[in-house]
Amino acid sequence: MRSFTQLNGLVGPMARANVDTDMIIPKQFLKSIKRSGFGKNLFDGLRYLDEGLPDQSCVGRPANPDFVLNQSRYQGISVLLAKENFGCGSSREHAPWALEDYGIRCIIAPSYADIFYNNCFKNGILPIIADAKVVARLFEQTEQTQGYRLDVDLDAQTVTTPSGEVITFEIDEFRKHCLLNGLDDIELTLQDAADIRAFEDQAKVQSPWLFAALT
Amino acid sequence: MTGQAAQTLYDKLWQSHLVKARTDGSALIYIDRHLLHEVTSAQAFEGLRLAERPLWRSGSIVATPDHNIPTTTKERLAGLDGIVDPVSKIQVKTLDDNCNEYNVLQFGMNHPGQGIVHVIGAETGACLPGMTIVCGDSHTSTNGALGALAHGIGTSEIEHVMATQCLVAKKMKNMQINVNGQLGLGITPKDVILHIIGVLGTAGGTGFAVEFGGDVFRNMSMEGRLTVCNMAVEVGARAGMVAVDDITIDYVKGRSYAPKGDLWTQAEAAWRNLVSDDNAKFDQVVTVDAADIKHQVSWGTSPEMVVDIDGKVPNPALEQNADKKAAIEGAIKYMGLQVDQNIRDIHLDRVFIGSCTNSRIEDMRAAAAVVKGRTKADSVKEAIVVPGSGSVKRQAEAEGLDIIFEQAGFEWRQPGCSMCLAMNADKLLPGEHCASTSNRNFQSRQGFGGRTHLVSPAMAAAAGIAGHFVNVNELGAVQ
């Protein structure tokens, strides 16, 4: 996994609450058996006017002029501003895969759906939870200022605006550690293999029906 | 229990699976049952392969293809060759190959045990009370109805569970949703959960494990509880659950993978403890009066956009919150509805009865009871009934339900996810309205530009007969 330490990134606004993962990456693209290549279909139903198909080139497809991230000023964003309950619905990890492939490394929103939030950390994306009023202010500043960028520092747990305002955020220690170092958490868990075996041995005695062979 | 604080059901399930609490607040939780389907597992197997890691316990896994497979009989019986879409076909074949290579139990697309992954878990007894159950699918919450801790995970977590049998997790908060009193005539578990989603909103349960309690759930069948827990994720809760009682025990007993003999006695004794202790502390308690729950129909593009059958499409001008107002306006536009339009005046192009929410035998019976002796409205282009599993299909056919549906002009299909998310060939065309017993009415979920209305099986059946939404209780006598 790519590590996340610091980022100075162009910011794009997604001013809509309850953005679900069907919206982030529609189901027809879930047929891929790969983890990459989903970026061109990020927000497909909002971004293009026609119906997107898997394995199709997006070059020449009609772009939706009303979709905010299609504006030239937002090309190359790596920070996405979002609203409440971002990433709700389906557990598809294709949603963070699509965001990451598109170039987004950090999301700032007042709240996220649980599974999506979790999935971000497995893919080198930092989902920052910020106060709704702070997020609203960032939306205003982004919309008012062409080329608006934010400085994100995970180690310091800060977001700094162009005017020098410093916004702090909270994050779990373990998730921060893994993200800062780009750690594979399977390797970390396997360091506790002896504990897992011991737990399992005890469970086999206490609840043997849980280990019955299925045929 | 002296000295031990009163525990909720979720506290008990968490504690009994806690391998290790880490100092940073995260924990390793042992996973008893891991369910797989073709859409979210391929990349996890690929990750294992690249890292040259074995499965920790292949016997904990049950796999089945459900999302991409055809539900029309001719195509289905042709096996992989019957899947027209080449990418869908690769996905189903990849699951076959992975299960063979890693020695994982799979109910393949034409195996008699095949079904929607969230239907076959409880039905076979592969999912049991007291288990921790995960699957790369948010509707895994379904299995919490057994008194289990069941929730969806992402593909990286699938790989993690495959390799370690554990999940890195953080304990959720406890929420209790009580529905007390008596449900009105014809009000079903689907109406109950849609009403709850309408009250709480799609983020009301975020961060919580939800236990459903109160008179209504104590009296509800296991299949009804499975429907309710299925949609716990639609209030934002990863896990929903119902305490174990006689209904749970009676349901599990005798299922093919349920323990037998002495093991059964031992298991039952342990499961009887899977209830929240008196005085257990919940972080939030929500109480709903059963008498307030009417037949529900969703009008918009989020499951919280739901109203009573006698209701109207809302007026965004009355909404104070700017984001909500914009969402209502957007949904009305997408759905092609008018402000203040009566729900009863919404005309349907298609009807879909099925999905992990409503494809069990009780759902089939409820829908069949409505259509029996009646005929689908000519204005409804297609009404399909898709049983949740091979087992449900065989049971329904033994009861003659397939004949009842076909005589009414409803098509009887092969089991699978079908039009719930339209990854196979079953889909809506742009602009079409569908009365659907599925769980999500998101934009284009059932087909590009399609318009989904979430309802119970009886209400979907009634809409198919009338051609527009009606209160199923008022359908009148069979002609």
XYZ file of C-alpha atoms in Angstrom:
694
model
C 0.000 0.000 0.000
C 1.137 3.535 -0.746
C 2.027 5.466 2.355
C 0.450 8.824 3.132
C 2.527 11.415 4.910
C 2.003 14.913 3.549
C 0.081 16.283 0.631
C -0.254 19.681 -0.978
C -3.198 19.164 -3.258
C -5.701 20.861 -5.531
C -9.178 20.641 -3.987
C -12.435 19.617 -5.677
C -15.951 20.017 -4.194
C -18.586 17.281 -4.184
C -21.456 19.255 -2.669
C -24.003 16.530 -2.095
C -24.900 14.580 1.039
C -25.274 10.765 1.140
C -23.069 10.068 -1.871
C -23.382 6.294 -2.145
C -20.796 3.881 -3.510
C -23.100 3.041 -6.441
C -22.628 6.692 -7.420
C -18.868 6.592 -6.851
C -18.476 3.529 -9.089
C -21.580 2.015 -10.740
C -22.070 -1.729 -10.620
C -21.232 -2.511 -14.249
C -17.582 -1.737 -13.478
C -17.521 -4.208 -10.590
C -17.156 -7.041 -13.037
C -13.418 -6.475 -13.291
C -11.221 -8.925 -11.427
C -8.461 -6.294 -11.098
C -7.879 -3.551 -8.551
C -6.787 -0.882 -11.028
C -8.230 1.125 -13.878
C -11.433 2.320 -12.174
C -10.511 6.039 -12.180
C -11.918 6.756 -15.630
C -15.318 5.567 -14.395
C -15.302 7.420 -11.064
C -18.765 9.047 -10.668
C -19.570 7.624 -14.121
C -23.307 8.246 -13.989
C -22.824 11.876 -12.955
C -19.777 12.571 -15.042
C -20.916 11.420 -18.467
C -24.233 11.816 -20.255
C -24.287 8.334 -21.774
C -24.340 4.920 -20.130
C -20.851 3.691 -19.309
C -19.853 0.138 -20.158
C -17.024 -1.936 -18.747
C -13.876 -2.227 -20.874
C -14.912 0.820 -22.887
C -12.622 3.742 -23.623
C -13.962 6.948 -22.097
C -12.244 9.114 -24.702
C -14.913 10.958 -26.667
C -17.801 10.096 -24.350
C -20.120 13.076 -23.784
C -19.149 14.781 -20.532
C -21.931 16.167 -18.340
C -21.313 19.947 -18.309
C -23.266 20.267 -15.054
C -20.993 17.924 -13.117
C -18.713 20.066 -11.020
C -15.569 17.929 -11.259
C -15.712 18.215 -15.072
C -14.820 21.922 -14.832
C -11.315 22.649 -16.081
C -10.391 24.329 -12.806
C -10.820 21.025 -10.956
C -8.678 18.867 -13.209
C -5.867 17.196 -11.273
C -7.475 17.323 -7.837
C -6.071 15.137 -5.077
C -8.258 16.385 -2.214
C -12.024 15.867 -2.349
C -14.386 17.908 -0.200
C -17.567 16.019 0.573
C -20.688 16.187 2.730
C -22.388 13.999 5.316
C -22.456 10.196 5.098
C -20.051 9.993 2.161
C -19.645 6.447 0.785
C -22.874 4.943 2.089
C -24.443 1.776 0.702
C -22.537 -1.080 -0.868
C -19.265 -2.293 0.690
C -17.492 -2.356 -2.690
C -13.820 -1.521 -2.281
C -13.946 -0.516 -5.931
C -15.088 2.885 -4.582
C -11.750 3.783 -2.934
C -9.942 2.027 -5.813
C -11.694 4.383 -8.239
C -10.980 7.469 -6.129
C -7.325 6.522 -5.759
C -6.934 5.701 -9.436
C -8.469 9.090 -10.291
C -5.796 10.744 -8.140
C -7.654 11.459 -4.907
C -5.523 10.804 -1.823
C -7.497 12.687 0.807
C -11.196 13.293 1.468
C -12.534 15.866 3.902
C -16.135 15.425 5.057
C -18.246 15.781 8.220
C -19.004 12.013 8.244
C -18.578 8.775 6.311
C -20.317 5.427 6.129
C -18.420 2.890 8.249
C -17.353 0.346 5.640
C -16.228 2.955 3.125
C -14.230 4.783 5.809
C -12.465 1.547 6.675
C -11.788 0.696 3.039
C -10.042 4.047 2.431
C -7.290 3.223 4.899
C -6.525 -0.024 3.064
C -5.808 1.940 -0.080
C -3.632 4.814 1.003
C -6.482 7.315 1.136
C -6.839 9.577 4.155
C -10.518 10.268 5.001
C -10.525 13.276 7.325
C -13.536 13.926 9.548
C -14.010 17.652 10.095
C -16.682 19.736 11.745
C -19.585 20.458 9.362
C -19.054 24.231 9.736
C -15.372 23.890 8.868
C -16.211 21.780 5.829
C -18.824 24.327 4.744
C -16.193 27.066 4.954
C -13.735 24.981 2.903
C -16.455 24.507 0.270
C -16.928 28.283 0.096
C -13.237 28.970 -0.188
C -12.770 26.272 -2.842
C -15.599 27.608 -4.955
C -14.444 31.217 -4.589
C -10.746 30.631 -5.248
C -9.452 29.288 -8.531
C -6.633 26.807 -7.927
C -7.485 26.385 -4.224
C -5.048 23.992 -2.544
C -4.759 22.528 0.932
C -1.751 21.259 2.852
C -2.450 18.000 4.646
C -0.004 16.648 7.225
C -0.967 13.266 8.646
C 1.782 13.090 11.247
C 0.807 16.477 12.675
C -2.910 15.755 12.038
C -3.429 19.143 10.421
C -4.940 20.686 7.332
C -3.614 24.139 6.477
C -5.480 26.549 4.221
C -3.760 29.018 1.843
C -4.448 31.824 4.352
C -2.583 29.910 7.040
C -5.565 28.681 9.032
C -4.696 25.365 10.683
C -7.462 22.783 11.095
C -6.657 19.795 13.302
C -8.299 16.392 12.966
C -8.570 13.152 14.933
C -7.565 9.727 13.679
C -7.064 6.274 15.225
C -3.492 5.667 16.224
C -3.304 2.282 14.500
C -4.747 3.524 11.239
C -2.422 6.518 11.302
C 0.584 4.287 11.894
C -0.322 1.969 8.995
C -1.039 4.849 6.626
C 2.123 6.788 7.492
C 4.236 3.706 6.864
C 2.217 2.122 4.071
C 1.991 -1.058 6.146
C 0.396 -4.277 5.036
C -1.840 -5.090 7.991
C -1.917 -8.814 7.174
C 1.789 -8.990 7.975
C 1.149 -7.112 11.219
C -1.669 -9.461 12.239
C 0.392 -12.540 11.421
C 2.863 -11.362 14.056
C 0.073 -12.362 16.470
C -0.379 -15.810 14.886
C 0.398 -17.565 18.166
C -2.406 -15.654 19.897
C -4.805 -16.538 17.101
C -3.873 -20.234 17.335
C -4.340 -20.188 21.106
C -7.753 -18.545 20.756
C -8.740 -21.064 18.114
C -7.635 -24.049 20.210
C -9.723 -22.833 23.122
C -12.744 -22.184 20.909
C -12.515 -25.705 19.483
C -12.950 -27.035 22.996
C -15.657 -24.591 24.097
C -17.700 -24.397 20.885
C -16.747 -27.402 18.733
C -19.794 -26.973 16.461
C -18.170 -23.847 15.029
C -15.445 -25.985 13.503
C -17.570 -28.735 11.961
C -16.522 -29.579 8.421
C -18.977 -28.489 5.727
C -19.362 -30.726 2.736
C -22.456 -12.962 37.073
C -21.418 -11.047 40.207
C -18.947 -8.334 39.458
C -19.521 -8.400 35.726
C -21.337 -5.491 34.158
C -24.562 -6.202 32.301
C -23.808 -6.817 28.629
C -25.701 -6.277 25.412
C -25.932 -9.081 22.883
C -23.319 -7.277 20.796
C -20.997 -6.932 23.821
C -21.222 -10.696 24.334
C -20.540 -11.533 20.707
C -17.612 -9.124 20.642
C -16.085 -10.360 23.851
C -16.390 -14.031 22.941
C -14.449 -13.433 19.720
C -11.814 -11.074 21.023
C -8.399 -12.545 20.261
C -6.424 -9.549 21.319
C -7.140 -5.983 22.341
C -4.381 -3.677 21.219
C -3.251 -0.692 23.203
C -4.359 1.714 20.482
C -8.051 0.785 20.800
C -8.147 -1.589 17.834
C -8.675 -5.299 18.315
C -8.301 -8.627 16.582
C -11.639 -10.394 16.262
C -11.833 -14.065 15.324
C -14.104 -14.866 12.353
C -16.099 -18.105 12.384
C -17.755 -17.998 8.979
C -16.568 -16.311 5.808
C -18.995 -16.110 2.883
C -17.767 -15.329 -0.630
C -19.367 -14.343 -3.914
C -17.836 -13.651 -7.293
C -17.868 -9.849 -7.292
C -15.623 -8.952 -4.368
C -13.403 -12.003 -3.876
C -11.203 -12.233 -6.989
C -8.820 -9.461 -5.978
C -8.485 -10.971 -2.488
C -7.443 -14.374 -3.856
C -5.047 -12.586 -6.196
C -3.514 -10.767 -3.218
C -2.984 -14.059 -1.387
C -1.417 -15.577 -4.452
C 0.997 -12.687 -4.961
C 2.075 -12.781 -1.306
C 2.233 -16.603 -1.405
C 0.015 -16.843 1.662
C -2.212 -19.846 2.389
C -5.794 -19.667 3.648
C -5.790 -19.808 7.444
C -8.833 -22.089 7.609
C -10.414 -23.035 4.294
C -13.199 -24.883 6.150
C -14.577 -21.582 7.434
C -15.444 -20.446 3.914
C -18.589 -20.980 1.849
C -18.749 -19.512 -1.654
C -21.474 -19.119 -4.266
C -21.884 -17.035 -7.417
C -25.027 -14.897 -7.284
C -24.630 -11.405 -8.759
C -23.725 -12.112 -12.393
C -25.590 -15.299 -13.194
C -28.585 -15.508 -15.539
C -32.020 -16.128 -14.016
C -33.640 -17.211 -17.267
C -33.746 -21.006 -17.411
C -32.259 -21.636 -20.852
C -29.233 -19.406 -20.250
C -28.808 -20.697 -16.717
C -28.752 -24.327 -17.717
C -26.066 -23.545 -20.305
C -23.675 -22.848 -17.403
C -20.820 -20.420 -18.060
C -21.698 -20.424 -21.765
C -25.097 -18.995 -20.878
C -23.535 -15.820 -19.459
C -23.588 -13.487 -22.439
C -21.506 -10.671 -20.948
C -17.849 -11.774 -21.260
C -16.720 -9.824 -18.173
C -19.473 -11.387 -16.051
C -18.454 -14.774 -17.321
C -14.803 -14.238 -16.345
C -15.863 -13.222 -12.863
C -17.943 -16.368 -12.301
C -15.221 -18.574 -13.801
C -12.604 -16.903 -11.603
C -14.601 -17.856 -8.499
C -14.746 -21.465 -9.740
C -11.003 -21.504 -10.356
C -10.154 -19.909 -7.017
C -12.385 -22.259 -5.034
C -10.832 -25.256 -6.776
C -7.284 -24.036 -6.263
C -7.811 -23.171 -2.583
C -10.115 -26.095 -1.760
C -13.065 -23.899 -0.764
C -16.630 -25.223 -0.575
C -18.569 -23.637 -3.418
C -22.183 -24.018 -4.455
C -21.617 -23.420 -8.163
C -24.165 -21.701 -10.388
C -26.125 -24.864 -11.122
C -25.546 -26.677 -7.828
C -28.816 -27.413 -5.956
C -27.422 -25.529 -2.933
C -26.713 -22.345 -4.904
C -28.477 -19.176 -3.950
C -27.984 -15.569 -2.956
C -25.127 -15.696 -0.477
C -27.211 -13.975 2.227
C -30.023 -16.460 1.767
C -28.076 -19.718 1.810
C -26.076 -18.925 4.968
C -29.007 -19.189 7.363
C -30.953 -21.642 5.224
C -28.226 -24.316 5.272
C -27.136 -23.745 8.863
C -23.689 -22.660 7.640
C -24.461 -19.497 9.615
C -25.401 -20.126 13.231
C -26.246 -18.144 16.352
C -23.221 -16.822 18.202
C -20.991 -16.760 15.139
C -18.984 -13.917 13.730
C -19.824 -13.832 10.035
C -18.280 -11.688 7.332
C -18.651 -11.362 3.585
C -17.491 -8.796 1.071
C -20.995 -7.445 0.801
C -22.776 -4.915 2.968
C -25.942 -7.019 3.246
C -24.098 -9.602 5.327
C -25.907 -7.910 8.220
C -28.799 -10.216 7.260
C -27.329 -13.073 9.292
C -27.429 -11.058 12.517
C -31.060 -12.192 12.718
C -29.716 -15.486 14.058
C -28.191 -13.776 17.083
C -24.816 -13.496 15.355
C -22.371 -10.683 14.674
C -22.515 -10.385 10.906
C -21.325 -7.553 8.734
C -19.914 -6.564 5.391
C -16.214 -5.996 4.740
C -14.125 -4.669 1.886
C -11.931 -6.756 -0.390
C -8.707 -5.956 1.517
C -10.433 -7.232 4.641
C -11.550 -10.387 2.795
C -7.892 -11.068 2.054
C -7.026 -10.315 5.672
C -9.621 -12.775 6.987
C -8.510 -15.397 4.466
C -4.926 -15.104 5.641
C -5.423 -14.616 9.383
C -9.003 -15.709 10.259
C -9.253 -12.363 12.009
C -10.472 -8.873 11.374
C -8.842 -5.746 12.735
C -11.824 -3.986 14.228
C -12.877 -1.318 16.623
C -15.820 -1.895 18.869
C -18.980 -0.241 17.651
C -21.487 1.560 19.857
C -24.705 -0.156 20.944
C -28.101 0.902 19.647
C -31.414 -0.700 20.462
C -34.391 -0.201 18.190
C -37.601 -1.273 19.867
C -40.848 -1.640 18.017
C -43.630 -2.189 20.479
C -47.318 -2.904 20.092
C -49.235 -4.693 17.388
C -48.618 -4.311 13.661
C -51.632 -3.377 11.566
C -53.308 -5.733 9.102
C -50.968 -6.806 6.313
C -47.977 -4.856 7.616
C -44.824 -6.866 6.924
C -41.211 -6.893 8.182
C -40.228 -4.936 5.057
C -42.649 -2.161 5.998
C -41.202 -2.168 9.515
C -37.610 -1.691 8.377
C -38.498 0.852 5.664
C -40.402 2.843 8.286
C -37.396 2.675 10.639
C -35.091 3.906 7.849
C -37.515 6.748 7.201
C -37.375 7.718 10.891
C -33.615 7.357 11.412
C -32.275 8.287 7.972
C -29.494 6.480 6.121
C -26.810 7.668 8.541
C -28.791 7.311 11.785
C -27.047 4.067 12.676
C -23.522 4.928 11.546
C -20.988 3.646 14.064
C -23.529 1.418 15.797
C -24.330 -2.251 16.042
C -28.122 -2.330 16.166
C -30.211 -4.789 18.144
C -33.867 -4.988 17.123
C -36.128 -5.609 20.101
C -39.639 -5.175 21.379
C -42.931 -7.033 20.868
C -42.854 -6.894 17.101
C -39.463 -8.593 16.738
C -40.164 -11.134 19.464
C -43.222 -12.221 17.505
C -41.590 -12.005 14.078
C -40.605 -15.121 12.134
C -36.928 -15.779 11.475
C -37.398 -14.956 7.804
C -38.913 -11.606 8.777
C -35.966 -10.940 11.087
C -33.578 -11.760 8.230
C -35.372 -9.134 6.099
C -35.073 -6.507 8.826
C -31.403 -7.192 9.634
C -30.619 -7.228 5.909
C -31.506 -3.546 5.740
C -29.784 -2.513 8.982
C -26.986 -1.289 6.723
C -29.504 1.055 5.095
C -29.611 3.031 8.366
C -25.810 3.082 8.244
C -25.315 0.307 10.832
C -22.795 -2.305 9.713
C -24.469 -4.935 11.871
C -28.071 -5.605 12.892
C -29.110 -8.405 15.200
C -31.959 -10.027 17.084
C -31.588 -11.899 20.372
C -31.902 -15.679 20.388
C -35.274 -17.083 21.478
C -37.437 -20.134 20.729
C -38.076 -18.865 17.205
C -34.326 -18.812 16.531
C -33.744 -22.254 18.002
C -36.692 -23.793 16.130
C -35.466 -22.268 12.878
C -31.899 -23.558 13.194
C -32.745 -27.047 14.410
C -32.459 -29.694 11.712
C -30.751 -27.483 9.078
C -28.145 -29.426 7.148
C -25.070 -27.832 8.751
C -26.627 -27.262 12.182
C -25.100 -29.340 14.997
C -26.801 -32.631 15.817
C -27.157 -34.843 18.893
C -25.005 -33.930 21.896
C -23.383 -31.092 19.995
C -26.842 -29.618 19.428
C -27.639 -29.775 23.146
C -24.348 -28.104 23.973
C -24.795 -25.455 21.303
C -28.382 -24.683 22.246
C -27.399 -24.145 25.873
C -24.732 -21.658 24.770
C -27.063 -19.884 22.350
C -29.764 -19.376 24.993
C -27.407 -16.870 26.595
C -27.290 -14.755 23.437
C -29.609 -12.043 24.684
C -28.904 -8.618 26.128
C -28.768 -8.726 29.910
C -31.387 -6.840 31.869
C -30.037 -3.359 32.497
C -27.482 -3.666 29.709
C -26.443 -0.220 28.623
C -27.210 0.968 25.101
C -25.626 4.170 23.822
C -28.854 4.983 22.026
C -32.371 3.626 22.253
C -34.972 4.309 19.573
C -38.598 3.413 20.193
C -41.179 3.058 17.474
C -44.893 2.440 17.955
C -45.998 -0.469 15.753
C -49.350 1.209 15.197
C -47.588 4.058 13.335
C -46.259 1.714 10.650
C -48.267 1.689 7.416
C -47.532 0.076 4.046
C -44.332 1.735 2.819
C -43.284 2.853 -0.658
C -40.027 4.640 -1.445
C -40.454 7.552 -3.831
C -36.852 8.818 -4.176
C -33.236 7.769 -4.663
C -32.282 6.908 -1.097
C -33.992 4.328 1.136
C -34.841 7.102 3.624
C -37.048 8.722 0.967
C -40.015 6.612 1.921
C -43.679 7.366 2.630
C -46.931 5.608 3.474
C -49.050 4.284 0.611
C -51.498 7.125 1.322
C -48.699 9.679 1.164
C -47.477 12.086 -1.484
C -44.193 13.002 -3.101
C -42.777 15.683 -0.767
C -42.516 19.369 -1.510
C -38.880 20.527 -1.327
C -40.041 24.074 -0.595
C -41.065 22.885 2.877
C -37.559 21.583 3.673
C -35.389 23.983 5.688
C -32.053 22.163 5.374
C -30.376 23.212 2.099
C -28.658 19.854 1.445
C -31.868 17.923 2.051
C -33.829 20.310 -0.102
C -31.357 19.844 -2.963
C -31.503 16.068 -2.489
C -35.324 16.066 -2.665
C -35.301 18.257 -5.783
C -32.708 16.051 -7.436
C -34.603 12.878 -6.571
C -37.953 14.197 -7.859
C -36.276 15.159 -11.134
C -34.498 11.814 -11.523
C -37.620 9.850 -10.641
C -39.772 11.839 -13.074
C -42.361 12.646 -10.376
C -44.325 15.767 -9.477
C -44.326 17.602 -6.153
C -47.347 16.466 -4.098
C -48.126 13.621 -6.519
C -50.069 10.823 -4.822
C -47.998 7.674 -4.342
C -50.989 5.701 -5.608
C -50.710 7.536 -8.931
C -47.221 6.220 -9.678
C -47.550 3.775 -12.588
C -45.202 0.835 -12.882
C -43.398 -0.565 -15.919
C -41.889 -3.542 -14.161
C -42.133 -5.524 -10.947
C -39.222 -7.316 -9.294
C -39.838 -9.753 -6.450
C -36.589 -11.130 -5.111
C -33.167 -10.075 -3.637
C -31.425 -10.964 -0.362
C -34.066 -8.827 1.363
C -37.211 -10.583 0.140
C -36.668 -13.862 -1.699
C -37.344 -16.437 0.995
C -40.269 -18.831 1.026
C -42.483 -16.582 3.174
C -41.909 -13.771 0.682
C -42.835 -16.044 -2.215
C -45.986 -17.138 -0.379
C -46.984 -13.559 0.468
C -46.635 -12.457 -3.151
C -48.393 -15.573 -4.496
C -51.321 -15.043 -2.131
C -51.863 -11.601 -3.664
C -51.624 -12.609 -7.326
C -53.576 -15.841 -7.016
C -56.507 -15.765 -9.420
C -55.585 -12.308 -10.636
C -53.724 -11.073 -13.708
C -50.853 -8.686 -14.170
C -51.905 -5.297 -15.529
C -51.263 -4.998 -19.274
C -49.431 -1.726 -18.680
C -46.785 -3.586 -16.656
C -44.287 -4.845 -19.246
C -42.713 -7.483 -17.086
C -43.044 -8.886 -13.578
C -40.353 -11.308 -12.453
C -40.193 -13.463 -9.349
C -36.687 -14.615 -8.465
C -36.381 -17.055 -5.565
C -33.386 -16.560 -3.280
C -31.999 -20.066 -3.580
C -32.427 -23.452 -5.165
C -33.995 -24.601 -1.937
C -36.568 -21.784 -1.906
C -37.316 -22.505 -5.554
C -37.936 -26.194 -4.958
C -40.117 -25.497 -1.914
C -42.171 -22.905 -3.795
C -42.664 -25.302 -6.712
C -43.715 -28.062 -4.332
C -46.408 -25.677 -3.065
C -47.468 -24.777 -6.611
C -46.478 -21.129 -6.220
C -44.689 -21.093 -9.582
C -47.945 -22.018 -11.304
C -49.833 -19.285 -9.443
C -47.267 -16.697 -10.565
C -47.228 -17.873 -14.155
C -51.009 -17.938 -14.382
C -51.028 -14.342 -13.186
C -48.510 -13.352 -15.862
C -45.511 -13.175 -13.482
C -42.346 -14.917 -14.685
C -40.798 -17.558 -12.417
C -37.011 -17.430 -12.567
C -33.835 -19.196 -11.436
C -32.235 -18.003 -8.156
C -29.777 -15.094 -7.996
C -29.397 -11.394 -7.190
C -30.971 -10.487 -10.510
C -32.502 -7.031 -10.852
C -31.607 -5.901 -7.332
C -28.445 -4.498 -8.841
C -28.690 -5.582 -12.447
C -25.220 -7.021 -12.884
C -26.730 -9.780 -14.975
C -29.116 -9.307 -17.894
C -32.144 -8.405 -15.709
C -32.392 -4.636 -15.760
C -34.622 -1.599 -16.105
C -34.506 0.606 -19.177
C -34.033 4.371 -18.762
C -37.084 6.035 -17.221
C -38.871 2.834 -16.235
C -40.538 2.644 -12.829
C -40.174 -0.602 -10.915
C -41.953 -1.865 -7.804
C -39.068 -3.742 -6.248
C -38.677 -5.819 -3.100
C -34.929 -5.093 -3.054
C -33.018 -2.847 -0.670
C -31.595 0.130 -2.565
C -33.261 2.700 -4.785
C -30.033 4.476 -5.751
C -29.834 6.103 -9.179
C -29.290 3.545 -11.959
C -28.960 0.704 -9.434
C -31.467 -1.472 -11.327
C -30.359 -0.306 -14.752
C -29.140 2.957 -16.280
C -31.774 5.641 -15.694
C -34.105 3.157 -13.981
C -36.486 4.293 -11.227
C -36.803 2.001 -8.242
C -39.570 1.990 -5.632
C -38.852 -0.192 -2.606
C -41.832 -2.117 -1.246
C -42.766 -5.402 0.434
C -43.469 -8.536 -1.641
C -47.239 -8.193 -1.128
C -47.182 -4.539 -2.180
C -45.029 -5.311 -5.237
C -47.419 -8.073 -6.248
C -50.416 -5.776 -5.761
C -48.756 -3.051 -7.839
C -48.178 -5.589 -10.607
C -51.880 -6.437 -10.626
C -53.157 -2.854 -10.443
C -50.465 -1.269 -12.622
C -49.912 1.409 -9.995
C -49.318 1.416 -6.248
C -52.296 0.334 -4.138
C -52.823 -0.672 -0.545
C -52.710 -4.443 -0.821
C -55.490 -4.669 1.794
C -57.822 -2.835 -0.584
C -57.245 -4.979 -3.639
C -60.748 -6.393 -3.307
C -62.072 -9.848 -4.009
C -60.612 -12.015 -6.740
C -62.762 -11.755 -9.874
